[in-house]
């Protein structure tokens, strides 16, 4: 192996390690965002309980409307993170073609490339339901407020 090829492989390996770390950080930011949105929704439901206690239905209507907007933003953010992660793993697979061992490619093949639900179900598919569940609850409460007045 000539010196230039050796240096190129070394540079590629360092870039690969950095890129894998960046992909992991995206996943961590995504989890932090999910925790944040769960907290916001719990706060909104708690605040609603207070508003019900003081019989302020307009305020509850506003809170639930805001909750639906928060859930929409949350849903879009999850989809955005999904797109970023998908792109990062495509790049990682491309980089691995130039490495002697390809752990992410091998792992992806071992879990049926995401096609076998017994081996792997993408977390995003489950994760995307959570904002919808909160949105449906908000909509139900809005209807209850509207029809109980």
XYZ file of C-alpha atoms in Angstrom:
149
model
C 0.000 0.000 0.000
C 1.516 3.313 -0.985
C 1.844 6.220 1.443
C -0.935 8.351 -0.120
C -3.431 5.487 0.016
C -2.492 4.844 3.653
C -3.050 8.531 4.496
C -6.366 8.573 2.601
C -7.607 5.518 4.543
C -6.537 7.131 7.806
C -8.359 10.361 6.922
C -11.444 8.399 5.858
C -11.441 6.480 9.130
C -11.249 9.715 11.139
C -14.044 11.244 9.049
C -16.093 8.083 9.531
C -15.657 8.173 13.317
C -16.630 11.840 13.402
C -19.664 11.265 11.192
C -20.891 8.328 13.293
C -20.543 10.539 16.391
C -22.571 13.261 14.667
C -25.318 10.744 13.835
C -25.422 9.706 17.488
C -25.701 13.336 18.580
C -28.678 13.832 16.267
C -30.369 10.899 17.996
C -29.604 12.422 21.393
C -31.016 15.805 20.319
C -34.094 14.052 19.014
C -34.627 12.339 22.365
C -34.131 15.648 24.179
C -36.712 17.276 21.894
C -39.158 14.455 22.616
C -38.622 14.900 26.358
C -39.205 18.639 25.984
C -42.461 18.193 24.066
C -43.721 15.567 26.515
C -43.033 18.052 29.323
C -44.840 20.865 27.496
C -47.872 18.647 26.945
C -47.926 17.517 30.560
C -47.729 21.162 31.620
C -50.624 22.081 29.310
C -52.795 19.291 30.710
C -51.877 20.328 34.254
C -52.702 23.945 33.488
C -56.019 22.798 32.037
C -56.830 21.115 35.353
C -56.289 24.431 37.085
C -58.470 26.255 34.551
C -61.232 23.703 35.052
C -60.948 24.230 38.799
C -61.576 27.970 38.369
C -64.170 27.314 35.621
C -62.367 29.253 32.862
C -63.444 27.441 29.686
C -62.136 30.041 27.209
C -58.683 29.645 28.717
C -58.956 25.859 28.459
C -60.005 26.200 24.811
C -56.938 28.375 24.141
C -54.655 25.936 25.998
C -55.934 22.981 23.979
C -55.660 24.871 20.715
C -52.066 25.739 21.605
C -51.513 22.077 22.481
C -52.595 21.008 19.012
C -50.153 23.506 17.488
C -47.359 22.244 19.771
C -48.118 18.675 18.687
C -47.998 19.649 15.018
C -44.573 21.271 15.513
C -43.427 18.189 17.442
C -44.637 15.865 14.667
C -42.809 17.912 12.000
C -39.637 17.938 14.111
C -39.697 14.149 14.451
C -40.097 13.818 10.679
C -37.218 16.247 10.170
C -34.957 14.284 12.522
C -35.951 11.098 10.706
C -34.869 12.646 7.410
C -31.569 13.859 8.851
C -30.822 10.443 10.369
C -31.734 8.633 7.148
C -29.381 10.891 5.201
C -26.582 10.430 7.715
C -26.838 6.648 7.563
C -26.803 6.712 3.758
C -23.535 8.676 3.965
C -22.180 6.260 6.589
C -22.972 3.321 4.273
C -21.187 5.125 1.421
C -18.143 5.757 3.607
C -18.108 2.120 4.727
C -17.678 0.965 1.136
C -14.088 2.206 1.440
C -13.435 0.516 4.795
C -12.469 -3.102 5.312
C -15.270 -3.682 7.846
C -18.764 -2.234 7.452
C -20.569 -2.532 10.820
C -23.626 -0.416 9.986
C -24.180 -2.164 6.669
C -23.872 -5.567 8.341
C -26.205 -4.517 11.177
C -28.767 -3.203 8.662
C -28.669 -6.518 6.789
C -28.977 -8.510 10.044
C -32.196 -6.691 10.927
C -33.696 -7.295 7.505
C -33.086 -3.747 6.239
C -36.125 -2.618 8.233
C -38.496 -4.888 6.312
C -38.892 -7.603 8.962
C -40.948 -6.209 11.867
C -39.974 -9.186 14.041
C -36.334 -8.119 13.861
C -36.702 -4.349 13.796
C -39.434 -1.746 13.872
C -38.169 1.779 13.332
C -38.700 3.846 16.467
C -39.870 6.770 14.355
C -43.024 4.910 13.339
C -43.965 4.523 16.992
C -42.639 7.951 17.937
C -44.847 9.694 15.345
C -47.996 8.392 17.059
C -47.351 10.257 20.319
C -48.061 13.801 19.024
C -51.190 12.447 17.330
C -52.402 10.892 20.582
C -51.968 14.200 22.406
C -53.644 16.073 19.514
C -56.639 13.748 19.614
C -56.934 14.238 23.368
C -56.797 18.006 22.889
C -59.460 17.824 20.177
C -61.707 15.682 22.394
C -61.368 18.177 25.242
C -62.110 21.077 22.880
C -65.290 19.301 21.792
C -66.262 18.650 25.401
C -65.754 22.325 26.212
C -67.751 23.454 23.178
C -70.664 21.112 23.800
C -70.821 21.514 27.568
C -71.142 25.305 27.475
